[in-house]
Coordinates of C-alpha atoms and ligand atoms in Angstrom, one line a residue:
X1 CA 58.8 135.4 122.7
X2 CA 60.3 132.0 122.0
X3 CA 63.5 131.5 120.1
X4 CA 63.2 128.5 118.0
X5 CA 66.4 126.3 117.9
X6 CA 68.8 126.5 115.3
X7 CA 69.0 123.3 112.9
X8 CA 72.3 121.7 112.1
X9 CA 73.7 119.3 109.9
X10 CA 76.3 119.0 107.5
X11 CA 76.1 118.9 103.5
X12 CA 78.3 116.5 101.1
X13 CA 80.3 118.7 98.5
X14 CA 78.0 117.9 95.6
X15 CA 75.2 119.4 97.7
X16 CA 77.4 122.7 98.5
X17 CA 78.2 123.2 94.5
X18 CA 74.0 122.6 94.1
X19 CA 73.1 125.5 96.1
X20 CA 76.2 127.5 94.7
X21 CA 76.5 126.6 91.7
X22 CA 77.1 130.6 90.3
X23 CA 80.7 130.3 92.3
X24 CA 81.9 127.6 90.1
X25 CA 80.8 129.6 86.9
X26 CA 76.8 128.4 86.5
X27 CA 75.0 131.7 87.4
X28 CA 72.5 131.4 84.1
X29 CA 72.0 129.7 80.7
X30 CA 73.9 131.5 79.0
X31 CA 77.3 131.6 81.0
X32 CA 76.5 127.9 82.3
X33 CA 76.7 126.8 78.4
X34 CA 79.9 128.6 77.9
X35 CA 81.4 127.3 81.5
X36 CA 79.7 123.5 80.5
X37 CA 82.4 124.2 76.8
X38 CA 84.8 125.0 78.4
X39 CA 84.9 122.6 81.0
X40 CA 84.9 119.4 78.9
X41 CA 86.9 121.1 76.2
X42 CA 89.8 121.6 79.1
X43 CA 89.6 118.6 80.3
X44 CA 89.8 116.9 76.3
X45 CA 93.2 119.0 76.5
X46 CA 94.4 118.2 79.5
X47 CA 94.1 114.1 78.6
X48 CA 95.9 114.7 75.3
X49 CA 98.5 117.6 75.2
X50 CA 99.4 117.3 78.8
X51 CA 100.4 113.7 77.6
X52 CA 102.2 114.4 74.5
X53 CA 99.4 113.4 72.2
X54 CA 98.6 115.8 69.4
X55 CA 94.8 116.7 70.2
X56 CA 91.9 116.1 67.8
X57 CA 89.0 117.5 69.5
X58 CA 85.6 117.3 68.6
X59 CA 82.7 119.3 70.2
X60 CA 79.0 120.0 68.9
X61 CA 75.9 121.6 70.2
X62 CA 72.7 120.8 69.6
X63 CA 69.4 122.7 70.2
X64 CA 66.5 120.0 71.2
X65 CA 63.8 120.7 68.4
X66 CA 61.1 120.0 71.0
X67 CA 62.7 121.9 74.1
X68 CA 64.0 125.3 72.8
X69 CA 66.1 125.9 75.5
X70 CA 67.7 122.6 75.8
X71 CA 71.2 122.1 74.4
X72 CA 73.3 118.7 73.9
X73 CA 76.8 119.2 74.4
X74 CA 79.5 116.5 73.3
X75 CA 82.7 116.7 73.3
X76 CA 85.3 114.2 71.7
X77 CA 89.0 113.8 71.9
X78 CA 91.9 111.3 71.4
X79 CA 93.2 111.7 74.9
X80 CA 94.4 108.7 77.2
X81 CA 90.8 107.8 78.0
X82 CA 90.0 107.1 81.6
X83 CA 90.5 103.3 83.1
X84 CA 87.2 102.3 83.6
X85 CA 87.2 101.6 87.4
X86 CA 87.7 105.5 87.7
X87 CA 84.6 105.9 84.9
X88 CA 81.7 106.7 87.7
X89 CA 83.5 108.6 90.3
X90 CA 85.4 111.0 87.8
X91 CA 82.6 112.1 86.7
X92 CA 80.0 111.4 89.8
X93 CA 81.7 112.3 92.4
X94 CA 82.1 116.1 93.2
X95 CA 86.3 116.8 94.5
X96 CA 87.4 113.3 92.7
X97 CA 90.5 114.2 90.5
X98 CA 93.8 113.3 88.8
X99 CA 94.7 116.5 89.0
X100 CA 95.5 116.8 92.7
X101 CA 99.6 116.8 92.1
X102 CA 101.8 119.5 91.8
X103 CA 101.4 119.5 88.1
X104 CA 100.4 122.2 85.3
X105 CA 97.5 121.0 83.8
X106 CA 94.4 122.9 83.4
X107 CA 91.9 121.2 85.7
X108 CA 92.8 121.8 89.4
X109 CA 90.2 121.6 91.2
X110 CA 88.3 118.2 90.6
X111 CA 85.0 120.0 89.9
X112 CA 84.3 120.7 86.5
X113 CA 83.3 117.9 84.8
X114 CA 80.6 117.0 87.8
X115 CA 79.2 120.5 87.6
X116 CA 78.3 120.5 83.9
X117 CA 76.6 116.8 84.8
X118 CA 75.0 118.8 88.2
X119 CA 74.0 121.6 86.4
X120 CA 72.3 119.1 83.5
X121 CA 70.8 117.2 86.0
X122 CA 68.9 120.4 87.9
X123 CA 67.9 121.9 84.4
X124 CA 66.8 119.0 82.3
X125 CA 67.6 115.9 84.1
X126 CA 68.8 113.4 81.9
X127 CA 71.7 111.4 82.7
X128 CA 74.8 112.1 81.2
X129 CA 76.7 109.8 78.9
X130 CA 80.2 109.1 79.0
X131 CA 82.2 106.9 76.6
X132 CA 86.1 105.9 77.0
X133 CA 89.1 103.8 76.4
X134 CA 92.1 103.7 78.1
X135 CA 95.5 103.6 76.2
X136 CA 95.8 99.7 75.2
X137 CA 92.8 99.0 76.7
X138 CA 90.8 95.7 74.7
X139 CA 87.4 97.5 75.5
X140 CA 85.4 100.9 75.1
X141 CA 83.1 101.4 78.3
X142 CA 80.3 103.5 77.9
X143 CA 78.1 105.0 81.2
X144 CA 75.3 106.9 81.5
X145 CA 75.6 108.6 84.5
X146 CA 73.7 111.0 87.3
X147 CA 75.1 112.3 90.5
X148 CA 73.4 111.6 94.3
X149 CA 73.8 115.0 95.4
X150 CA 73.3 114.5 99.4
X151 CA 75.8 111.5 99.5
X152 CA 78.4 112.7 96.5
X153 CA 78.5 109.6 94.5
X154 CA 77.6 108.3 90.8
X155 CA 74.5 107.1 90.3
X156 CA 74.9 104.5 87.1
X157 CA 72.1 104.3 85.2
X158 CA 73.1 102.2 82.7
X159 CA 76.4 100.8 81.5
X160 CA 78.0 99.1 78.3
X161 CA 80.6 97.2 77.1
X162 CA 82.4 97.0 73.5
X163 CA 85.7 95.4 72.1
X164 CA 88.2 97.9 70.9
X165 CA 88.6 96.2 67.9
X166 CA 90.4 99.4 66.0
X167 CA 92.8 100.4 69.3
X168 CA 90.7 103.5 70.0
X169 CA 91.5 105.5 73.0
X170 CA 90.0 108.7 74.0
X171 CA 86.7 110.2 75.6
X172 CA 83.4 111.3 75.1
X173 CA 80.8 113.2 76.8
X174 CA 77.4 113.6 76.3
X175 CA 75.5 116.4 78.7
X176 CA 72.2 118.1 78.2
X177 CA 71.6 121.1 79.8
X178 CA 69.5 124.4 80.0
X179 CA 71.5 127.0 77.8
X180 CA 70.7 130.4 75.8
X181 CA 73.1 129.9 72.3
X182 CA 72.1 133.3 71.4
X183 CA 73.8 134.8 74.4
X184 CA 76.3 132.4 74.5
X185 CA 77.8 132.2 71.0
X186 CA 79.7 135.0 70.8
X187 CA 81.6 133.7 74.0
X188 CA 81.8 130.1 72.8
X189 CA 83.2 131.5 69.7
X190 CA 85.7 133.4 71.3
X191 CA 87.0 130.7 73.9
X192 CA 87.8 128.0 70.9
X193 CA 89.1 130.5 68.8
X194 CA 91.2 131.5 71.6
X195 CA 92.2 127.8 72.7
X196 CA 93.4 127.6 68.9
X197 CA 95.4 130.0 69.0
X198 CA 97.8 128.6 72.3
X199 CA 96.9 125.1 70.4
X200 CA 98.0 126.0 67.1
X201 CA 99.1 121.8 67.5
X202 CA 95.6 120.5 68.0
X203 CA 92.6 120.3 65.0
X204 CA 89.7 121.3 66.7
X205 CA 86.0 121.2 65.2
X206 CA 83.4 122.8 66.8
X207 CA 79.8 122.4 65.5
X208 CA 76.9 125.0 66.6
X209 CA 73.7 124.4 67.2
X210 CA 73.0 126.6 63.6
X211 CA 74.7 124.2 61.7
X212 CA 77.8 125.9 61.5
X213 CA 81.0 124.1 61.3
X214 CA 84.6 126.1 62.9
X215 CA 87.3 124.5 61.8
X216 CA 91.0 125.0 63.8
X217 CA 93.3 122.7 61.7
X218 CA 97.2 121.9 63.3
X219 CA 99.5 123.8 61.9
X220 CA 102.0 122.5 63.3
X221 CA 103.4 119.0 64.7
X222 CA 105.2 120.9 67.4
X223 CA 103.9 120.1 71.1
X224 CA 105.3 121.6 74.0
X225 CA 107.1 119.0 76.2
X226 CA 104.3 117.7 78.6
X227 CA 104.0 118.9 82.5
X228 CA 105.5 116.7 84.7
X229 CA 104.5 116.2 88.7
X230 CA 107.3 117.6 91.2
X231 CA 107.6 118.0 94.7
X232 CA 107.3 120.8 96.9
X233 CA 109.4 123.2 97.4
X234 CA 110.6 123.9 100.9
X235 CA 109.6 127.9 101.0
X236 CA 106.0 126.9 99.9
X237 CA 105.2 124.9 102.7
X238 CA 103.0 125.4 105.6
X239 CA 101.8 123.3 109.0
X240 CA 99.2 121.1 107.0
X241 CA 101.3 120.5 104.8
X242 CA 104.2 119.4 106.4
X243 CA 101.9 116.8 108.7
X244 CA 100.5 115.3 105.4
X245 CA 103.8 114.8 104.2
X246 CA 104.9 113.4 107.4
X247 CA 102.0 110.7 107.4
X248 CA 103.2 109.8 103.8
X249 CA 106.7 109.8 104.1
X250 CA 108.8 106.3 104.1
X251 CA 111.9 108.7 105.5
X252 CA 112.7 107.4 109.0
X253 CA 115.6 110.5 109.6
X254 CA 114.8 114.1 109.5
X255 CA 117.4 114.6 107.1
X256 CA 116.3 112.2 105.0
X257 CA 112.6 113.4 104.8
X258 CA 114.1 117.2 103.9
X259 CA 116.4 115.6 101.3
X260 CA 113.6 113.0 99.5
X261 CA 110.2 114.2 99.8
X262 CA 111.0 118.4 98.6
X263 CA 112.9 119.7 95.7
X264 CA 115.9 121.5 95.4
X265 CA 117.4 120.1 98.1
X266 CA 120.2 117.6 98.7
X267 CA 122.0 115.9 101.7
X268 CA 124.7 118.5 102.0
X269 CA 121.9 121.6 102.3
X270 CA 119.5 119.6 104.1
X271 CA 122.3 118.6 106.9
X272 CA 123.7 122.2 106.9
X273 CA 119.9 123.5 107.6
X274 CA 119.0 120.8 110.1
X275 CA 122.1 122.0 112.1
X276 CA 121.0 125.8 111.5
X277 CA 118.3 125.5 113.3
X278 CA 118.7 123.4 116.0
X279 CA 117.2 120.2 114.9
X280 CA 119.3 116.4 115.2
X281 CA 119.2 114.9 111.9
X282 CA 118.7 111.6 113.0
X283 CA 115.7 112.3 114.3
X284 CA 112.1 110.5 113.3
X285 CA 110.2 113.5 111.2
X286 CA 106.9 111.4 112.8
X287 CA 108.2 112.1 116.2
X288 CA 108.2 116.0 116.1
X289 CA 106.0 117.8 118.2
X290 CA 103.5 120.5 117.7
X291 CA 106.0 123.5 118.9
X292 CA 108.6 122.1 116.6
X293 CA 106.6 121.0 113.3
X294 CA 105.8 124.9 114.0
X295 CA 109.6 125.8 113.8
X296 CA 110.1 123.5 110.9
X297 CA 107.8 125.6 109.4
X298 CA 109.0 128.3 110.2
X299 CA 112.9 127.5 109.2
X300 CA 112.2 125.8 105.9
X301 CA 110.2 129.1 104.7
X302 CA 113.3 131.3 106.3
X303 CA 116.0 129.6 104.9
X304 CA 118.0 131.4 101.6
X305 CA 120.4 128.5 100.8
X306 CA 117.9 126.3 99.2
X307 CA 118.0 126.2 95.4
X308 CA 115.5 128.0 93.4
X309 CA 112.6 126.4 92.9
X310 CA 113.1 124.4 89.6
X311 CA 110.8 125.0 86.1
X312 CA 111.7 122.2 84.0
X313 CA 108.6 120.4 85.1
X314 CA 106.3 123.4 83.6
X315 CA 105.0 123.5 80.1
X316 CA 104.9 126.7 78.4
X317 CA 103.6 127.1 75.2
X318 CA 106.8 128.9 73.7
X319 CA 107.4 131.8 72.0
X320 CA 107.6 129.9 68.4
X321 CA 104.4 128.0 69.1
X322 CA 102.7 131.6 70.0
X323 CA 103.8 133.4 67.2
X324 CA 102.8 130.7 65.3
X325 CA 99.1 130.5 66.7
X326 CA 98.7 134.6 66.7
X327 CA 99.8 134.1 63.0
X328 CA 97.8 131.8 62.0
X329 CA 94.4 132.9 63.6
X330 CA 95.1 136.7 63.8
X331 CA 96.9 137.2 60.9
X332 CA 98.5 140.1 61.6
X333 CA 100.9 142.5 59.8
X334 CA 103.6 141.9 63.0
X335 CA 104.1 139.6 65.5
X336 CA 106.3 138.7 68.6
X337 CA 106.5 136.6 71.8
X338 CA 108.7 135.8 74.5
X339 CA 109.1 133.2 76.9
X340 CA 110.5 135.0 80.4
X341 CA 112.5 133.2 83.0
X342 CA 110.5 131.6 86.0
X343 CA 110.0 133.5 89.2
X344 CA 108.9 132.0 92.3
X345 CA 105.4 132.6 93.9
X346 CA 104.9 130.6 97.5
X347 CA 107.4 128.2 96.7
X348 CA 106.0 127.1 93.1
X349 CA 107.4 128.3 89.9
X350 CA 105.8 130.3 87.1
X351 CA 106.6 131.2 83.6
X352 CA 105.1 133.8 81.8
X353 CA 104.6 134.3 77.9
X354 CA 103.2 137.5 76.3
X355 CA 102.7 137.4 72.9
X356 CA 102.1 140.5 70.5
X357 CA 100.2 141.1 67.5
X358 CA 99.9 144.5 65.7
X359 CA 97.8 145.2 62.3
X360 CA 96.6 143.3 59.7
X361 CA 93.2 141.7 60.0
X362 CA 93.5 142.8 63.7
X363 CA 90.6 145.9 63.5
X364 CA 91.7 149.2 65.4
X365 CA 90.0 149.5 68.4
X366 CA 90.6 152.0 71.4
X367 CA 91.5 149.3 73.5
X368 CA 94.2 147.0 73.5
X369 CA 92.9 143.3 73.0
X370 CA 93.6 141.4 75.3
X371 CA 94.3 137.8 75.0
X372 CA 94.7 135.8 78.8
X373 CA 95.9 132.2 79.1
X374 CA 96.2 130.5 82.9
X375 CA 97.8 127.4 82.1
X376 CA 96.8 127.2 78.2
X377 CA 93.3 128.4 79.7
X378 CA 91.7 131.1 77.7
X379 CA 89.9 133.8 80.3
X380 CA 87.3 135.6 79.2
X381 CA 85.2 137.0 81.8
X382 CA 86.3 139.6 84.9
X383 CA 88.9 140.8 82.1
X384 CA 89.0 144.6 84.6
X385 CA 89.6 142.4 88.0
X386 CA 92.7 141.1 86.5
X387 CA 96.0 141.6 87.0
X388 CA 97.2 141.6 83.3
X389 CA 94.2 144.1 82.5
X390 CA 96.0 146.8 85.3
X391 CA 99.2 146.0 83.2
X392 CA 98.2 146.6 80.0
X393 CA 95.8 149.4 80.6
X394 CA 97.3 151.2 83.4
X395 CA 101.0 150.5 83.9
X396 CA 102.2 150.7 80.1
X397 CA 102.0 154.0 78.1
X398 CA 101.4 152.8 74.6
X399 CA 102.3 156.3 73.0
X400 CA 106.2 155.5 74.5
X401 CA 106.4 152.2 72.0
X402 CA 104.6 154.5 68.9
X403 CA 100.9 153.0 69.3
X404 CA 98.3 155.5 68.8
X405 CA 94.6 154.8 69.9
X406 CA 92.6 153.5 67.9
X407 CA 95.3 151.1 67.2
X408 CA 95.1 147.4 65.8
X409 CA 96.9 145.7 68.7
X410 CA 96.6 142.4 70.3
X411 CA 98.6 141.3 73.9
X412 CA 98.5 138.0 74.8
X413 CA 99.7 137.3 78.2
X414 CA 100.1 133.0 79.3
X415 CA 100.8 132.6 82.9
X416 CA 101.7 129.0 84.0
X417 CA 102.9 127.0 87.3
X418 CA 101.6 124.9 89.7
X419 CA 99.8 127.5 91.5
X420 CA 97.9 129.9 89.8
X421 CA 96.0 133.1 92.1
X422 CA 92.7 132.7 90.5
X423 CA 90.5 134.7 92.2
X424 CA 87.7 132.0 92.1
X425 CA 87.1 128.3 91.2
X426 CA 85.7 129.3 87.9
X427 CA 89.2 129.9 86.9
X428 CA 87.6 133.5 85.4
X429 CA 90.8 136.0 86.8
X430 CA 94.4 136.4 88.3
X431 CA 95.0 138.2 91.2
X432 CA 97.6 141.3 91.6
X433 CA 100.3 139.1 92.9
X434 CA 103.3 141.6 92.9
X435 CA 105.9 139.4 91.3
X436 CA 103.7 138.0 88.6
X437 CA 102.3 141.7 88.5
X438 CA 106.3 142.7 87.3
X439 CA 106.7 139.8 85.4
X440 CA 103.9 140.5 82.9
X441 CA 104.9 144.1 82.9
X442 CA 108.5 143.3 81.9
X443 CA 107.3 140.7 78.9
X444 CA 104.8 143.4 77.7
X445 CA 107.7 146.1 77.3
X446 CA 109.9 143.4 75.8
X447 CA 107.6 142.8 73.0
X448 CA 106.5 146.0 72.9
X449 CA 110.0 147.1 72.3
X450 CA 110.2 144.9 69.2
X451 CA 107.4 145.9 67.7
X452 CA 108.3 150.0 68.6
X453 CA 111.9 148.9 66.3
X454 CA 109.8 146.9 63.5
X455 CA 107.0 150.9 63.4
X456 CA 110.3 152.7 63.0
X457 CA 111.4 150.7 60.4
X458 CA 108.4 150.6 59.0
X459 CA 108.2 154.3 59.2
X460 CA 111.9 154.8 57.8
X461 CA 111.0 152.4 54.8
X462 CA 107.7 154.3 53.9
X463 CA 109.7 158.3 53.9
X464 CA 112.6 156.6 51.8
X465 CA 109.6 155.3 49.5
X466 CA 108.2 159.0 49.6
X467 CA 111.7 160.5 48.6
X468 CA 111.9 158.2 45.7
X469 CA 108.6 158.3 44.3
X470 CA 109.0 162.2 44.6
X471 CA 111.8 161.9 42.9
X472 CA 110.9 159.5 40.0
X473 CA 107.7 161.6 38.9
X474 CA 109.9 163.5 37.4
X475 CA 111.6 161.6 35.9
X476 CA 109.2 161.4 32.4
X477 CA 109.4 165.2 32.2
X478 CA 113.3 165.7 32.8
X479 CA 114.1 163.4 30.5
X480 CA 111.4 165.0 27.9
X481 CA 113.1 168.2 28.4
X482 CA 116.7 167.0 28.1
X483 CA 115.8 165.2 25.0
X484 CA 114.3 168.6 24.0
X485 CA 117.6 170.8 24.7
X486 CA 119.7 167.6 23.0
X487 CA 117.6 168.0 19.4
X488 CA 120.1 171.1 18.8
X489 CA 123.0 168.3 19.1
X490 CA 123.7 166.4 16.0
X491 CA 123.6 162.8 17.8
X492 CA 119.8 161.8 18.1
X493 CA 118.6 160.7 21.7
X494 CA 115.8 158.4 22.1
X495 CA 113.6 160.2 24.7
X496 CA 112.4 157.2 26.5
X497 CA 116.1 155.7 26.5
X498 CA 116.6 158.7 28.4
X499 CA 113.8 157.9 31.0
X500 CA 114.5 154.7 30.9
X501 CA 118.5 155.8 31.9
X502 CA 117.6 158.4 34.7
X503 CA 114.6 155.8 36.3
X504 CA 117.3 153.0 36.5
X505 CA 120.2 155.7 38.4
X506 CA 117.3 156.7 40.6
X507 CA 116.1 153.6 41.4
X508 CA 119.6 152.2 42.2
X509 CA 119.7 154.7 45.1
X510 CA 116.1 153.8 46.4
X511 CA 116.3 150.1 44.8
X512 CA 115.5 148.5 48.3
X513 CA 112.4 150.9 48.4
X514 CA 110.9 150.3 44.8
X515 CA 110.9 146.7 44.7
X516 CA 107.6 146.3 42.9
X517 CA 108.0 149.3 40.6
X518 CA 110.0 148.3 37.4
X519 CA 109.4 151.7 35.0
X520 CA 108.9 155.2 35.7
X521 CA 105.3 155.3 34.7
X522 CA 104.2 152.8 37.3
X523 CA 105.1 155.5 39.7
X524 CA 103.0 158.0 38.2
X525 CA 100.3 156.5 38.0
X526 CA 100.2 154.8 41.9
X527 CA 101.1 158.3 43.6
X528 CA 98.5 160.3 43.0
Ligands
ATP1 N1 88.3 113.8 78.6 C1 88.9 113.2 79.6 N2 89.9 112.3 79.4 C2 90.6 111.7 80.4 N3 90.3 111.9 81.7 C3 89.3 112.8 82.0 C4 88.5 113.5 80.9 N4 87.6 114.2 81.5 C5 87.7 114.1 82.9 N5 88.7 113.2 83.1 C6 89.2 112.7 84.5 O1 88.2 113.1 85.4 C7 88.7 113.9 86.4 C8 87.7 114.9 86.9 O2 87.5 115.9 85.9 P1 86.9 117.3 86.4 O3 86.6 118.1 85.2 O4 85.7 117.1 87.3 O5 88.0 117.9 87.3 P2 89.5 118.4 87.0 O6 89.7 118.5 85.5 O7 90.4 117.4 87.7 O8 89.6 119.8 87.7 P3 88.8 121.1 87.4 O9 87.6 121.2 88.2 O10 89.7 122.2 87.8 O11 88.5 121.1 85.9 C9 90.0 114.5 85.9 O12 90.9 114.8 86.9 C10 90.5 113.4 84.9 O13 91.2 112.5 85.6

């Protein structure tokens, strides 16, 4: 028997997302039309709030009338554009980013943009049209654009130039692809309605391919302060790390390379650990060998005496801005939200948010709805394989805070940082990291808390309204009778003086309760 001989040869990264393009979130029509949304909807986000622009955002989908199963996706937004020289590659070239800085934003990976235009290409294979201008920028570029899978780079098709005569900036992208609407909608509709909420700063239009128009209009003017970049924390690095930041480092001394290139470290700390372990300040950080880059390693993850990793470079939403969103889109009867302190997860900081809502329009369901947010990302799929699904469902008993299934009860849990456990790069889950795990925990029974005191209240308020009512029925009849027993006394009493008299003494006892009720008779009527 003869063995044939193996074949090998390498692929570019565009070709790698082509063959699995299911891992990035493209698995069928239906879930690729949601993932292709989402993607450009993020990324419309990212280039306005994450700048401190108030976002107007624009997307439509249209259903070819020839092609049934083809779909044109736009989306618009008022972002900071893209300068042009960037144009092809950001969205031709598969791992080309911004995003690749220790900043929150939503995009991480450098992917999502190119797999929508991938996934068009494979499906229906038209090129896909992108039109931008920079902030200031004299001119609005527009490119039509396809991808050259094997080598990873834009293919231009065709390209165009116009003055910015009105001082437009912003972006817009124009993608056909394969999609099922009918399996998708309910998704779609989910995922904007859901952005809306953590957006409640942002209009957003979204046009279906049934003509339907959803409109999310800004209810308020209030941002949260923009994400800015920072620098690494000493506890979150590891040996690749360090040698990249060697290479890029202008520091010529050890100490000044700990001091400069990682937060939450200054001269005093950095000397004082240098010493610790054994290593001469003066030293050139290039010159380290292998065993003792190892120890740096090592060291810097070992030792306590460097400050906390800082969170001021984070954007949360806020707890405001959430009860403000869950308000305005849930409309529920209560609402709450807090903001917890960061923690540290490998050396990067995270701040989580959980919101509550309770009653109202919210329909009772046997389930608690759960709203997740990664970074101001909405996640809707694998909602069991994540780790604010175990909380809610399996770490909280609800009947502790008063909340009976079927129960009208939303959770909204935001998790942000510069790291993020997502199980995969379609940004779909969050792993069971312990201290994130306890962090979501602790917000859920702090708002659950509040909304146990606001049941109670309710509760109290409702028997005190019982009480009174009870008591004011008979009010109409004891004052009847009294009047009766008074006709044997000369002075004449108006019987519904008299009512009037006992409802008023009553009612200053219960006033708080009986706000709405003004005579006895409106009682006895409404508690039957
Ligand atoms: N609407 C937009 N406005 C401004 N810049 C954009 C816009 N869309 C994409 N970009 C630029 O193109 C880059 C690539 O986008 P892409 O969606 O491929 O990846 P990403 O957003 O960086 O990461 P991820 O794959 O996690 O979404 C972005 O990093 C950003 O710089």
């Amino acid at each position: 028997m003869s063995a044939t001989a193996e074949k090998f040869r390498s692929i570019s990264p565009a070709e790698f997302f082509y063959r699995n393009k299911e891992i990035a979130g493209f698995a069928n029509p239906a879930r690729a039309l949601y993932q292709a949304v989402r993607e450009l909807v993020e990324n419309a986000l990212d280039a306005t709030d994450a700048h401190g622009i108030l976002p107007n955002i624009e997307v439509s989908i249209e259903r070819d009338s020839v092609k049934q199963y083809v779909y044109r996706i736009s989306v618009k937004d008022n972002g900071i554009g893209i300068p042009e020289k960037y144009i092809p590659e950001a969205f031709g070239k598969v791992l080309f980013s911004s995003k690749y800085v220790l900043r929150q934003t939503r995009g991480l990976f450098g992917l999502g943009a190119k797999m929508v235009i991938l996934y068009g290409q494979m499906t229906v294979g038209e090129p896909a049209e992108i039109i931008s201008a920079a902030i200031n920028s004299r001119r609005i570029y527009s490119y039509r654009i396809m991808i050259d899978v094997r080598e990873n780079k834009p293919i231009i098709v065709s390209k165009g130039v116009w003055p910015n005569n009105t001082g437009w900036h912003g972006t817009m992208v124009k993608v056909a692809i394969e999609g099922d609407w009918s399996r998708a909608k309910q998704k779609i509709l989910d995922y904007i309605k859901r952005t809306a909420i953590v957006t409640p700063y942002a209009n957003i239009v979204f046009k279906t391919p049934d003509g339907e128009i959803y409109t999310y209009l800004r209810v308020t003017e209030t941002i949260p302060p923009p994400p800015r970049e920072t620098k690494p924390h000493p506890h979150g690095v590891d040996l690749e790390l360090i040698k990249t930041m060697i290479s890029e480092t202008k520091a010529q001394r050890l100490i000044d390379f700990i001091s400069e290139e990682f937060q939450g470290v200054g001269n005093v700390i950095a000397e004082r650990f240098l010493t610790k372990y054994g290593f001469d300040p003066s030293k050139d950080p290039k010159t380290l060998s292998k065993e003792e880059l190892e120890l740096l390693v090592k060291a810097l993850k070992e030792f306590n005496e460097f400050r906390k990793p800082r969170a001021d470079h984070l954007s949360p939403i806020g707890a405001e801005l959430i009860k403000i969103g869950l308000n305005s889109i849930l409309k529920p009867e209560f609402v709450d939200a807090v903001t917890r302190k960061p923690v540290v997860y490998e050396g990067h900081s995270i701040i989580v948010e959980v919101g509550i809502a309770y009653g109202g329009s919210i329909q009772p369901s046997e389930e608690v709805v759960l709203l997740r947010y990664a970074n101001k990302i909405p996640l809707l799929y694998d909602e069991k394989s994540d780790v604010a699904w175990k909380v809610v469902s399996e770490n909280i008993d609800w009947s502790y805070y008063g909340i009976v299934f079927p129960a009208p009860l939303a959770i909204l849990v935001h998790i942000c940082g510069t790291k993020i456990p997502y199980k995969g790069v379609g940004k779909e889950s969050i792993a069971e990291v312990p201290v994130i795990e306890k962090e979501i925990e602790e917000g859920v029974r702090q708002v659950a808390r509040s909304l146990k005191l606001y049941l109670a209240r309710k509760q109290k308020e409702e028997e005190m309204m019982r009480k009174a009512v009870t008591i004011i029925k008979y009010v109409p009849e004891v004052a009847r009778n009294l009047a009766v027993l008074s006709k044997a006394n000369p002075v004449r009493i108006d019987e519904k003086e008299l009512e009037m008299k006992i409802f008023e003494l009553v009612k200053h006892k219960y006033g708080e309760y009986l706000n709405n009720i003004s005579s006895p008779y409106d009682i006895v009527i409404g508690i039957e």
